[in-house]
Tab-separated table of C-alpha atoms in Angstrom:
chain	number	residue	atom	x	y	z
A	2	MET	CA	-16.611	-93.614	10.643
A	3	ARG	CA	-12.878	-93.121	10.353
A	4	ILE	CA	-11.147	-94.784	7.288
A	5	PHE	CA	-8.863	-96.976	10.180
A	6	PHE	CA	-12.048	-99.096	10.851
A	7	LEU	CA	-11.181	-101.565	8.679
A	8	ILE	CA	-7.805	-101.970	9.648
A	9	THR	CA	-9.091	-102.667	13.131
A	10	ILE	CA	-10.501	-105.641	12.296
A	11	LEU	CA	-7.395	-107.233	12.652
A	12	LEU	CA	-6.742	-106.265	15.946
A	13	PHE	CA	-9.314	-108.694	17.029
A	14	ASN	CA	-6.699	-111.832	15.693
A	15	VAL	CA	-3.728	-109.129	16.075
A	16	ASN	CA	-1.105	-109.833	13.604
A	17	CYS	CA	-2.493	-112.304	11.217
A	18	PHE	CA	0.525	-113.485	9.945
A	19	ALA	CA	1.416	-115.087	13.596
A	20	GLN	CA	-0.766	-117.390	13.394
A	21	ASN	CA	-1.100	-120.531	11.328
A	22	SER	CA	1.793	-122.642	12.112
A	23	THR	CA	2.658	-125.650	10.543
A	24	ALA	CA	5.409	-128.332	11.023
A	25	GLU	CA	7.555	-127.852	14.293
A	26	GLN	CA	11.273	-126.892	13.666
A	27	VAL	CA	14.017	-128.373	14.852
A	28	ASP	CA	16.002	-124.879	15.718
A	29	PRO	CA	14.853	-123.604	19.348
A	30	ARG	CA	15.325	-120.408	17.481
A	31	ASP	CA	12.050	-121.634	15.649
A	32	LYS	CA	10.139	-122.710	18.803
A	33	LYS	CA	11.342	-118.984	20.848
A	34	SER	CA	10.473	-116.977	18.077
A	35	ARG	CA	6.893	-118.444	17.632
A	36	GLU	CA	6.933	-118.320	21.574
A	37	LEU	CA	7.539	-114.379	21.307
A	38	MET	CA	4.595	-113.905	18.526
A	39	GLU	CA	2.230	-115.420	20.306
A	40	LEU	CA	2.641	-113.446	23.814
A	41	ALA	CA	2.625	-110.384	21.023
A	42	VAL	CA	-0.974	-111.482	20.032
A	43	ASP	CA	-1.777	-111.724	23.769
A	44	TYR	CA	-0.704	-108.402	24.601
A	45	PHE	CA	-2.360	-106.845	21.908
A	46	LYS	CA	-5.920	-108.377	22.522
A	47	LYS	CA	-4.836	-106.383	26.061
A	48	ASN	CA	-4.857	-103.695	23.703
A	49	ASP	CA	-0.978	-102.958	25.033
A	50	PHE	CA	-0.114	-102.045	21.995
A	51	ASN	CA	3.387	-100.683	23.333
A	52	LYS	CA	4.136	-104.731	25.198
A	53	SER	CA	3.529	-106.035	21.778
A	54	THR	CA	5.938	-103.956	19.428
A	55	GLN	CA	8.783	-105.140	22.097
A	56	LEU	CA	8.007	-108.439	21.402
A	57	LEU	CA	7.446	-108.390	18.257
A	58	PHE	CA	10.803	-107.060	17.573
A	59	GLN	CA	12.970	-109.460	19.411
A	60	ALA	CA	10.909	-112.320	17.135
A	61	LYS	CA	12.003	-110.826	14.262
A	62	GLU	CA	16.066	-110.708	15.584
A	63	LEU	CA	15.423	-114.412	16.259
A	64	ALA	CA	13.774	-115.403	12.878
A	65	GLU	CA	16.660	-113.671	10.837
A	66	GLU	CA	19.196	-115.829	12.011
A	67	THR	CA	17.056	-118.751	10.916
A	68	ASN	CA	16.743	-120.046	6.771
A	69	ASN	CA	12.889	-120.812	7.812
A	70	TYR	CA	11.021	-118.178	5.132
A	71	GLU	CA	7.779	-119.260	6.279
A	72	LEU	CA	8.627	-118.088	10.281
A	73	THR	CA	10.757	-115.085	8.863
A	74	ALA	CA	7.171	-113.918	6.419
A	75	LYS	CA	5.097	-114.200	9.671
A	76	ILE	CA	7.026	-111.711	11.307
A	77	TYR	CA	7.666	-109.156	8.940
A	78	GLY	CA	3.663	-109.535	7.905
A	79	SER	CA	3.373	-109.324	11.717
A	80	LEU	CA	5.223	-105.783	12.042
A	81	SER	CA	3.358	-104.815	8.664
A	82	HIS	CA	0.622	-104.699	10.437
A	83	GLN	CA	1.343	-103.285	13.620
A	84	TYR	CA	2.712	-100.428	11.529
A	85	THR	CA	-0.656	-100.319	9.835
A	86	GLN	CA	-2.837	-99.663	13.028
A	87	LEU	CA	-0.490	-97.755	13.983
A	88	ASN	CA	-1.311	-95.065	10.491
A	89	LEU	CA	3.411	-95.485	9.565
A	90	ASN	CA	2.286	-97.250	5.997
A	91	ASP	CA	5.708	-96.451	4.750
A	92	LYS	CA	7.280	-99.029	6.953
A	93	ALA	CA	4.015	-101.079	7.031
A	94	LYS	CA	5.039	-101.046	3.296
A	95	GLU	CA	8.831	-101.642	4.079
A	96	TYR	CA	7.951	-105.177	6.023
A	97	LEU	CA	5.663	-106.340	3.731
A	98	ASP	CA	8.000	-106.156	0.833
A	99	LYS	CA	10.252	-108.188	2.752
A	100	ALA	CA	7.049	-110.319	4.171
A	101	ILE	CA	6.277	-111.041	0.623
A	102	ILE	CA	10.071	-112.204	-0.546
A	103	GLN	CA	9.799	-114.440	1.583
A	104	ILE	CA	7.003	-115.696	0.988
A	105	ASN	CA	8.347	-116.347	-2.757
A	106	LYS	CA	10.714	-118.439	-1.800
A	107	MET	CA	8.531	-120.630	0.271
A	108	PRO	CA	7.818	-123.929	-2.234
A	109	GLU	CA	4.383	-123.778	-4.295
A	110	GLY	CA	1.811	-125.293	-2.205
A	111	ASP	CA	-1.589	-123.948	0.439
A	112	ALA	CA	0.623	-123.620	2.923
A	113	LYS	CA	1.636	-120.412	0.037
A	114	LYS	CA	-1.611	-119.724	-0.796
A	115	LEU	CA	-2.462	-118.947	2.392
A	116	TYR	CA	0.417	-115.999	2.775
A	117	LYS	CA	0.129	-114.546	-0.519
A	118	GLY	CA	-3.513	-114.366	0.668
A	119	LEU	CA	-2.783	-112.786	3.345
A	120	SER	CA	0.186	-110.725	2.098
A	121	PHE	CA	-2.767	-108.935	-0.564
A	122	ILE	CA	-5.227	-108.022	2.582
A	123	GLU	CA	-2.669	-106.543	4.101
A	124	LEU	CA	-1.801	-104.392	1.199
A	125	GLY	CA	-5.563	-103.436	0.913
A	126	ASN	CA	-5.092	-102.582	4.166
A	127	ILE	CA	-2.380	-99.803	3.355
A	128	ALA	CA	-4.480	-99.363	0.459
A	129	PHE	CA	-7.923	-98.891	2.128
A	130	ASP	CA	-6.362	-96.566	4.681
A	131	GLU	CA	-4.265	-94.065	1.962
A	132	LYS	CA	-8.432	-93.680	0.409
A	133	LYS	CA	-7.211	-96.037	-2.638
A	134	PHE	CA	-10.908	-97.594	-2.690
A	135	PRO	CA	-10.770	-99.003	-5.477
A	136	GLU	CA	-7.322	-100.902	-5.149
A	137	SER	CA	-7.789	-102.005	-2.042
A	138	ASN	CA	-10.958	-103.706	-3.170
A	139	MET	CA	-8.950	-105.416	-5.717
A	140	TYR	CA	-6.353	-106.528	-3.334
A	141	TYR	CA	-9.127	-108.231	-1.228
A	142	LYS	CA	-10.642	-110.040	-3.755
A	143	LYS	CA	-7.237	-111.437	-5.209
A	144	SER	CA	-6.550	-112.467	-1.283
A	145	LEU	CA	-10.195	-114.639	-1.636
A	146	LYS	CA	-9.208	-116.037	-5.142
A	147	GLU	CA	-5.417	-117.608	-3.451
A	148	PHE	CA	-7.473	-118.780	0.040
A	149	GLN	CA	-10.523	-120.309	-2.622
A	150	SER	CA	-7.783	-121.777	-4.830
A	151	ALA	CA	-6.066	-123.865	-2.611
A	152	ALA	CA	-6.673	-127.620	-2.521
A	153	SER	CA	-7.616	-128.439	1.162
A	154	VAL	CA	-10.197	-126.846	2.272
A	155	SER	CA	-8.570	-127.165	5.690
A	156	ALA	CA	-5.236	-125.402	4.624
A	157	ILE	CA	-7.134	-121.798	5.061
A	158	PRO	CA	-8.695	-121.156	8.310
A	159	ILE	CA	-12.681	-119.820	8.631
A	160	TYR	CA	-11.580	-117.008	9.866
A	161	HIS	CA	-9.184	-115.611	6.469
A	162	TYR	CA	-12.086	-116.429	4.384
A	163	ARG	CA	-14.217	-114.493	6.537
A	164	ARG	CA	-12.001	-111.667	6.623
A	165	SER	CA	-11.896	-111.719	2.640
A	166	LEU	CA	-15.284	-111.608	2.039
A	167	TYR	CA	-15.367	-109.077	5.233
A	168	ASN	CA	-13.213	-106.720	3.408
A	169	ILE	CA	-14.114	-106.761	-0.138
A	170	GLY	CA	-18.078	-105.622	1.674
A	171	ASN	CA	-16.959	-103.353	3.743
A	172	SER	CA	-14.131	-101.802	0.833
A	173	TYR	CA	-17.571	-101.930	-1.242
A	174	ILE	CA	-19.249	-99.454	1.025
A	175	PHE	CA	-16.403	-97.002	0.409
A	176	ILE	CA	-17.053	-96.820	-3.512
A	177	ASP	CA	-20.975	-96.027	-3.336
A	178	LYS	CA	-21.802	-99.481	-4.302
A	179	ASN	CA	-23.595	-100.450	-1.179
A	180	ASP	CA	-25.557	-103.642	-2.548
A	181	SER	CA	-22.534	-105.499	-3.259
A	182	ALA	CA	-21.262	-104.181	0.015
A	183	GLU	CA	-24.304	-105.555	1.399
A	184	VAL	CA	-23.745	-109.492	-0.860
A	185	TYR	CA	-20.558	-109.601	0.747
A	186	LEU	CA	-21.366	-109.292	3.982
A	187	ASN	CA	-23.825	-111.065	4.500
A	188	ARG	CA	-22.133	-113.849	2.866
A	189	SER	CA	-19.316	-113.503	5.880
A	190	LEU	CA	-21.823	-113.246	8.090
A	191	ALA	CA	-23.643	-116.626	7.069
A	192	VAL	CA	-20.450	-118.594	7.535
A	193	LYS	CA	-20.278	-120.298	10.534
A	194	ASP	CA	-17.319	-119.633	13.033
A	195	ASP	CA	-18.068	-119.748	16.612
A	196	GLN	CA	-14.269	-119.762	17.329
A	197	ASN	CA	-14.199	-115.915	16.524
A	198	LYS	CA	-17.397	-114.344	17.347
A	199	GLU	CA	-15.658	-110.663	17.327
A	200	LEU	CA	-15.395	-110.725	14.072
A	201	ASP	CA	-19.379	-111.125	13.756
A	202	LEU	CA	-19.593	-107.506	15.186
A	203	PHE	CA	-16.725	-105.883	12.930
A	204	ILE	CA	-19.450	-107.316	10.104
A	205	ARG	CA	-22.743	-105.964	11.926
A	206	LYS	CA	-21.094	-102.316	11.834
A	207	ALA	CA	-20.581	-102.013	8.608
A	208	LEU	CA	-23.661	-103.491	7.810
A	209	ALA	CA	-24.929	-100.688	9.927
A	210	SER	CA	-23.039	-97.960	7.756
A	211	ILE	CA	-24.926	-99.273	5.107
A	212	TYR	CA	-28.211	-98.691	6.624
A	213	SER	CA	-27.627	-95.430	8.073
A	214	GLY	CA	-26.742	-94.627	4.024
A	215	LYS	CA	-30.143	-95.711	3.283
A	216	LYS	CA	-30.965	-93.195	6.053
A	217	ASP	CA	-32.512	-96.471	7.865
A	218	TYR	CA	-31.507	-94.797	11.017
A	219	HIS	CA	-33.429	-96.738	13.267
A	220	ARG	CA	-32.430	-100.501	12.001
A	221	ALA	CA	-28.569	-99.087	12.173
A	222	ILE	CA	-29.270	-97.618	15.455
A	223	GLY	CA	-30.416	-100.963	16.529
A	224	ILE	CA	-27.621	-103.035	15.223
A	225	LEU	CA	-25.167	-100.135	17.169
A	226	LEU	CA	-27.206	-101.029	20.107
A	227	ALA	CA	-26.556	-104.619	20.072
A	228	ILE	CA	-22.917	-104.649	18.839
A	229	ILE	CA	-22.344	-102.426	22.066
A	230	ASN	CA	-24.221	-104.641	24.745
A	231	SER	CA	-22.195	-108.119	23.118
A	232	LYS	CA	-20.224	-110.096	25.654
A	233	ASP	CA	-17.777	-110.503	22.364
A	234	LEU	CA	-17.401	-106.663	22.081
A	235	GLU	CA	-13.482	-106.346	23.826
A	236	ASN	CA	-11.367	-104.373	20.926
A	237	THR	CA	-11.700	-101.082	21.896
A	238	ARG	CA	-11.142	-99.236	18.647
A	239	LEU	CA	-14.346	-100.605	17.298
A	240	LYS	CA	-16.158	-99.817	20.053
A	241	SER	CA	-14.878	-96.262	19.962
A	242	ASP	CA	-16.500	-96.277	16.430
A	243	VAL	CA	-19.748	-97.772	17.414
A	244	TYR	CA	-19.801	-94.943	19.782
A	245	GLN	CA	-19.404	-92.107	16.965
A	246	SER	CA	-21.773	-94.177	14.541
A	247	LEU	CA	-23.995	-93.647	17.245
A	248	ALA	CA	-23.965	-90.243	17.725
A	249	GLU	CA	-24.313	-89.790	14.218
A	250	ASN	CA	-26.883	-91.900	13.707
A	251	TYR	CA	-29.190	-90.044	17.095
A	252	ARG	CA	-28.784	-86.413	15.705
A	253	LEU	CA	-30.072	-87.637	12.070
A	254	ILE	CA	-33.268	-88.393	13.913
A	255	ASP	CA	-32.463	-85.359	16.039
A	256	ASP	CA	-32.252	-86.746	19.303
A	257	ASN	CA	-29.430	-84.568	20.751
A	258	GLU	CA	-29.404	-85.873	23.868
A	259	LYS	CA	-28.286	-89.468	23.548
A	260	SER	CA	-26.226	-88.000	20.067
A	261	VAL	CA	-24.389	-85.951	23.097
A	262	PHE	CA	-23.813	-89.137	25.560
A	263	TYR	CA	-22.461	-91.154	22.843
A	264	ASN	CA	-20.032	-88.646	20.948
A	265	GLU	CA	-18.647	-88.107	24.464
A	266	LYS	CA	-18.481	-91.777	24.901
A	267	TYR	CA	-16.340	-91.915	21.368
A	268	VAL	CA	-14.258	-89.043	22.836
A	269	ALA	CA	-13.064	-90.463	25.890
A	270	LEU	CA	-12.241	-93.525	24.633
A	271	ASN	CA	-10.551	-92.163	21.022
A	272	ASN	CA	-8.174	-90.556	23.549
A	273	SER	CA	-7.104	-93.353	25.771
A	274	ASN	CA	-7.043	-95.131	22.226
A	275	LYS	CA	-4.607	-92.854	21.274
A	276	GLU	CA	-2.594	-92.479	23.899
A	277	LYS	CA	-2.316	-96.665	23.676
A	278	GLU	CA	-0.724	-96.032	19.819
A	279	TYR	CA	1.711	-93.216	20.462
A	280	LYS	CA	2.954	-95.381	23.609
A	281	ALA	CA	3.541	-98.441	20.775
A	282	ILE	CA	4.904	-95.157	18.073
A	283	ASN	CA	7.953	-94.969	20.127
A	284	SER	CA	8.450	-98.253	21.573
A	285	ALA	CA	8.532	-99.275	17.423
A	286	ILE	CA	11.091	-96.132	16.861
A	287	SER	CA	13.265	-97.410	20.071
A	288	GLU	CA	13.165	-100.881	18.469
A	289	GLU	CA	14.097	-99.832	15.194
A	290	GLN	CA	16.807	-97.505	16.675
A	291	LYS	CA	18.659	-100.433	18.357
A	292	ASP	CA	18.517	-102.281	15.495
A	293	TYR	CA	20.537	-99.353	13.922
A	294	ARG	CA	23.132	-99.251	17.074
A	295	ASN	CA	23.254	-104.051	16.975
A	296	ALA	CA	24.268	-103.334	13.307
A	297	ILE	CA	26.507	-100.263	13.790
A	298	SER	CA	28.449	-102.070	16.686
A	299	ASN	CA	28.287	-105.887	14.575
A	300	ALA	CA	30.240	-103.839	11.332
A	301	ASP	CA	33.476	-103.764	10.904
A	302	HIS	CA	34.059	-101.990	7.539
A	303	ASN	CA	31.163	-99.955	6.773
A	304	THR	CA	31.068	-99.155	10.613
A	305	ARG	CA	31.831	-95.278	9.748
A	306	THR	CA	29.824	-95.521	6.979
A	307	LEU	CA	26.673	-96.703	8.724
A	308	ALA	CA	27.484	-94.171	11.389
A	309	VAL	CA	27.430	-91.401	8.895
A	310	ILE	CA	24.360	-92.100	7.593
A	311	SER	CA	22.589	-92.647	10.687
A	312	THR	CA	23.799	-88.953	11.678
A	313	VAL	CA	22.565	-87.202	8.126
A	314	PHE	CA	19.003	-89.995	8.952
A	315	LEU	CA	19.273	-87.999	12.854
A	316	ILE	CA	19.887	-84.763	10.955
A	317	LEU	CA	16.983	-84.478	8.292
A	318	MET	CA	14.804	-85.537	11.096
A	319	LEU	CA	15.660	-82.864	13.238
A	320	LEU	CA	15.366	-80.451	10.078
A	321	LEU	CA	11.168	-82.241	10.108
A	322	ILE	CA	11.041	-81.528	13.648
A	323	ILE	CA	11.980	-77.498	12.809
A	324	PHE	CA	9.723	-78.176	9.980
A	325	LEU	CA	7.143	-79.093	11.106
A	326	ILE	CA	7.012	-76.937	14.133
A	327	GLN	CA	7.383	-73.437	11.795
A	328	LYS	CA	4.371	-75.165	9.536
A	329	ARG	CA	2.475	-75.464	13.096
A	330	LYS	CA	2.911	-71.650	14.070
A	331	LYS	CA	2.124	-70.486	10.673
A	332	GLU	CA	-0.905	-72.055	10.631
A	333	LYS	CA	-1.802	-71.178	14.340
A	334	ILE	CA	-1.167	-67.294	13.774
A	335	ALA	CA	-3.244	-67.706	10.305
A	336	PHE	CA	-6.184	-69.310	12.513
A	337	GLU	CA	-6.157	-66.379	14.588
A	338	LEU	CA	-6.288	-63.682	12.067
A	339	LEU	CA	-9.282	-65.939	10.627
A	340	ILE	CA	-11.030	-65.546	13.812
A	341	LYS	CA	-10.058	-62.129	13.866
A	342	ASN	CA	-11.495	-61.722	10.429
A	343	LEU	CA	-14.643	-62.996	11.276
A	344	LYS	CA	-15.055	-61.184	14.553
A	345	ASN	CA	-14.865	-58.004	11.334
A	346	ASN	CA	-17.356	-59.824	9.143
A	347	GLN	CA	-14.814	-60.285	6.240
A	348	LEU	CA	-12.301	-63.327	5.251
A	349	VAL	CA	-9.416	-63.583	2.976
A	350	SER	CA	-10.600	-63.724	-0.705
A	351	GLU	CA	-9.745	-66.162	-3.583
A	352	PRO	CA	-8.665	-65.610	-5.910
A	353	GLN	CA	-11.024	-64.045	-8.398
A	354	THR	CA	-9.808	-64.543	-12.090
A	355	LEU	CA	-7.777	-65.706	-14.491
A	356	GLN	CA	-5.467	-63.540	-16.571
A	357	ASN	CA	-7.215	-65.429	-19.849
A	358	GLU	CA	-10.824	-64.926	-18.097
A	359	VAL	CA	-13.003	-62.028	-20.224
A	360	LYS	CA	-14.786	-59.704	-18.892
A	361	PRO	CA	-18.053	-59.178	-18.854
A	362	GLU	CA	-19.903	-55.629	-20.250
A	363	LYS	CA	-20.673	-53.638	-16.902
A	364	VAL	CA	-24.503	-53.507	-16.643
A	365	THR	CA	-26.383	-50.099	-15.505
A	366	ILE	CA	-27.885	-50.577	-12.896
A	367	PRO	CA	-30.656	-47.631	-11.091
A	368	GLU	CA	-29.848	-46.741	-7.765
A	369	LEU	CA	-32.296	-47.087	-5.650
A	370	VAL	CA	-32.777	-51.013	-7.757
A	371	GLU	CA	-29.173	-51.333	-6.811
A	372	LYS	CA	-29.935	-50.525	-3.124
A	373	ASP	CA	-33.376	-52.593	-2.568
A	374	LEU	CA	-30.685	-55.239	-4.307
A	375	LEU	CA	-27.804	-55.016	-1.529
A	376	ASP	CA	-30.765	-54.952	1.242
A	377	LYS	CA	-31.976	-58.265	-0.268
A	378	LEU	CA	-28.527	-59.649	-0.482
A	379	SER	CA	-27.710	-58.582	2.768
A	380	ARG	CA	-31.176	-60.463	4.195
A	381	PHE	CA	-29.737	-63.210	1.957
A	382	GLU	CA	-26.356	-63.419	4.032
A	383	GLU	CA	-28.308	-63.407	7.093
A	384	SER	CA	-30.583	-66.326	6.288
A	385	GLY	CA	-28.634	-68.565	5.786
A	386	LYS	CA	-30.606	-69.891	2.296
A	387	PHE	CA	-26.601	-70.062	0.776
A	388	THR	CA	-26.178	-73.620	2.315
A	389	ASN	CA	-28.451	-75.255	-0.231
A	390	PRO	CA	-26.231	-77.080	-2.419
A	391	LYS	CA	-28.725	-76.768	-5.340
A	392	LEU	CA	-27.963	-72.662	-5.295
A	393	ASN	CA	-26.672	-71.205	-8.213
A	394	ILE	CA	-26.643	-67.440	-9.786
A	395	SER	CA	-30.600	-68.083	-11.586
A	396	ASN	CA	-32.647	-69.554	-8.550
A	397	LEU	CA	-30.693	-66.945	-6.428
A	398	ALA	CA	-32.162	-63.775	-9.097
A	399	VAL	CA	-35.565	-65.663	-9.407
A	400	SER	CA	-36.004	-66.135	-5.437
A	401	LEU	CA	-34.856	-61.700	-4.887
A	402	LYS	CA	-37.135	-60.731	-8.284
A	403	THR	CA	-34.253	-59.692	-10.055
A	404	ASN	CA	-32.381	-60.921	-13.240
A	405	THR	CA	-28.456	-62.612	-13.598
A	406	SER	CA	-27.193	-59.527	-15.056
A	407	TYR	CA	-27.979	-57.480	-12.210
A	408	LEU	CA	-27.061	-59.602	-9.725
A	409	SER	CA	-24.207	-60.211	-11.399
A	410	GLU	CA	-23.002	-56.414	-11.967
A	411	VAL	CA	-23.841	-55.526	-7.630
A	412	ILE	CA	-21.934	-58.652	-6.156
A	413	ASN	CA	-19.418	-57.639	-8.677
A	414	SER	CA	-19.116	-54.031	-8.279
A	415	GLN	CA	-20.100	-54.059	-4.045
A	416	LYS	CA	-19.037	-57.031	-2.877
A	417	GLY	CA	-16.005	-57.014	-5.294
A	418	LYS	CA	-15.917	-61.075	-6.375
A	419	ASN	CA	-18.185	-63.411	-8.576
A	420	PHE	CA	-20.998	-65.440	-8.140
A	421	ASN	CA	-19.130	-67.986	-7.098
A	422	ALA	CA	-15.992	-66.598	-4.937
A	423	TYR	CA	-19.045	-65.002	-2.758
A	424	ILE	CA	-21.465	-67.829	-2.077
A	425	ASN	CA	-17.687	-70.131	-0.990
A	426	GLU	CA	-16.700	-67.572	1.332
A	427	LEU	CA	-20.604	-67.069	2.726
A	428	ARG	CA	-20.466	-70.803	3.016
A	429	VAL	CA	-17.020	-71.155	5.186
A	430	ALA	CA	-17.357	-68.129	6.839
A	431	TYR	CA	-20.608	-69.557	8.399
A	432	ILE	CA	-18.831	-73.201	8.920
A	433	CYS	CA	-16.461	-71.410	10.553
A	434	ASP	CA	-18.532	-70.201	12.912
A	435	LYS	CA	-20.369	-73.160	13.734
A	436	ILE	CA	-17.227	-74.940	14.214
A	437	TYR	CA	-15.155	-71.776	16.549
A	438	ASN	CA	-18.562	-71.492	18.635
A	439	ASN	CA	-20.030	-74.384	18.861
A	440	LYS	CA	-18.037	-77.957	20.575
A	441	ALA	CA	-20.297	-80.510	18.882
A	442	TYR	CA	-18.350	-79.986	15.445
A	443	GLN	CA	-15.347	-79.860	16.344
A	444	ASN	CA	-15.852	-83.265	17.053
A	445	TYR	CA	-17.561	-84.040	13.726
A	446	LYS	CA	-16.086	-85.533	10.469
A	447	ILE	CA	-15.527	-82.720	7.433
A	448	SER	CA	-17.247	-84.589	4.885
A	449	TYR	CA	-20.270	-83.425	7.244
A	450	LEU	CA	-19.270	-80.081	7.751
A	451	ALA	CA	-18.928	-79.848	3.920
A	452	GLN	CA	-22.170	-81.433	3.457
A	453	GLU	CA	-23.380	-78.942	5.999
A	454	ALA	CA	-22.500	-75.599	4.351
A	455	GLY	CA	-23.477	-76.523	1.412
A	456	PHE	CA	-20.386	-78.052	-0.776
A	457	THR	CA	-21.042	-81.139	-3.115
A	458	SER	CA	-18.100	-82.900	-2.059
A	459	HIS	CA	-15.262	-83.645	0.835
A	460	SER	CA	-12.555	-82.744	-2.658
A	461	SER	CA	-13.970	-79.060	-3.351
A	462	PHE	CA	-14.851	-78.151	0.577
A	463	THR	CA	-11.167	-78.998	1.562
A	464	THR	CA	-9.728	-77.007	-1.771
A	465	VAL	CA	-12.350	-73.876	-1.540
A	466	PHE	CA	-11.608	-73.238	2.285
A	467	LYS	CA	-8.375	-73.805	2.091
A	468	ASN	CA	-8.074	-71.194	-0.948
A	469	ILE	CA	-10.016	-68.802	1.402
A	470	THR	CA	-8.885	-69.148	4.500
A	471	GLY	CA	-4.960	-70.247	4.463
A	472	ILE	CA	-5.156	-73.675	6.270
A	473	SER	CA	-7.176	-76.695	5.514
A	474	PRO	CA	-10.502	-77.884	7.935
A	475	SER	CA	-8.440	-80.344	10.037
A	476	VAL	CA	-5.900	-77.442	10.403
A	477	PHE	CA	-9.027	-75.227	11.573
A	478	LEU	CA	-10.325	-77.689	13.814
A	479	ARG	CA	-7.452	-79.125	15.114
A	480	GLU	CA	-6.386	-75.164	16.537
A	481	ALA	CA	-10.669	-74.691	17.375
A	482	SER	CA	-10.338	-77.932	19.332
A	483	LYS	CA	-6.956	-76.341	20.999
A	484	LYS	CA	-8.864	-72.828	22.283
A	485	SER	CA	-12.025	-74.717	23.524
A	486	HIS	CA	-9.724	-76.708	26.083
A	487	SER	CA	-7.943	-73.401	26.664
A	488	LYS	CA	-11.181	-71.833	27.583
A	489	GLU	CA	-12.321	-74.554	29.976
A	490	ARG	CA	-9.375	-74.476	32.001
């Protein structure tokens, strides 16, 4: 399950700031802005992110002409959420900051508490997407506290109250507190809300993740299948995540046929979602540029300065694009070299020693013993037992019926590296071969690949992989996937 899953909960009720309007305003621009926002919500529900983005920017232009703090906060908050959906967190933070400024100008009362709570949810979403899970959990708890502090229960829609409970529970999953996660998720599920049935599906998806983590795969699969068959399921991103989770759970119970079936559904739907996201990103960029053009045409004394800034910005963007293109070329070259080395049974090793490292005294090993040990190491390399995460030099020495001094000396002198580097290189070569020659592995999460190779954590796997190969696991996956597609044509 991708991290983006939590953020997509809002897609059911897209732009949460765009709801809960208070009293009608006399200014016709207020009314027109609200109408545009409602249209944006409708288009987002239909997964037309491109049109939704265009309408939000039109609503923003009208809202900025008024002194209605609540309305302007809604628009900025909606744009912030839209950018969060598109993984453009810098722009999301920019508009969320603007929304918070407007919220702070509102008079004290339940309406302000509502919008403060919603802003904490968006801050939590951004932190979550950046993998700052404890920070996101903290923001979600702040949102719940704001909602609970309202003088009137009716001032806070049930949907937002449940959403806070859900977000707290879901974030607990990612900080390995499954018991707390289950408590909050069940609290959210227990609150009756007939108007927002799809939120129940997101909650159940999170509960399935907990059961899968407890190795109760059949229970998780039952929940996931119920979600897929639900008449309330409309969100394509949720459906994509459910397909991916079904593929993973079926793989874990060795039902490869169903695992492949749901993985293919996931890949197809995920690609479709990405295409819609790209269109929305282009639309957002276009609308932002239109804002810049309007600012230039309306400015007088500052026109030239603004034009220079825009030019500099475009030049910087061009340089960034060139840099990214060059980076991609270097990564492709490194990938091709890596594949060539793998075919020759060799990798570019990571640095072996530090300048201040004390080298052990050389151990003299009888020639026959050394030859026998090399033969055993050769069989060990072919066995794949190096993927055991608990492997160390002591238990390997025992399994090879030798001592650690002999084993260490042979690896240092004959393999040209220390024990840890030797094992890490075997693991990286093993997983590279799996990814390159087995298309299914190209769709697995990096955390799973790390576990498959014998690493105890995602971060250590990524660090070692890059030190040995010169590229990150994500780059290798990308290039391997391209290679597979080119072979199929």
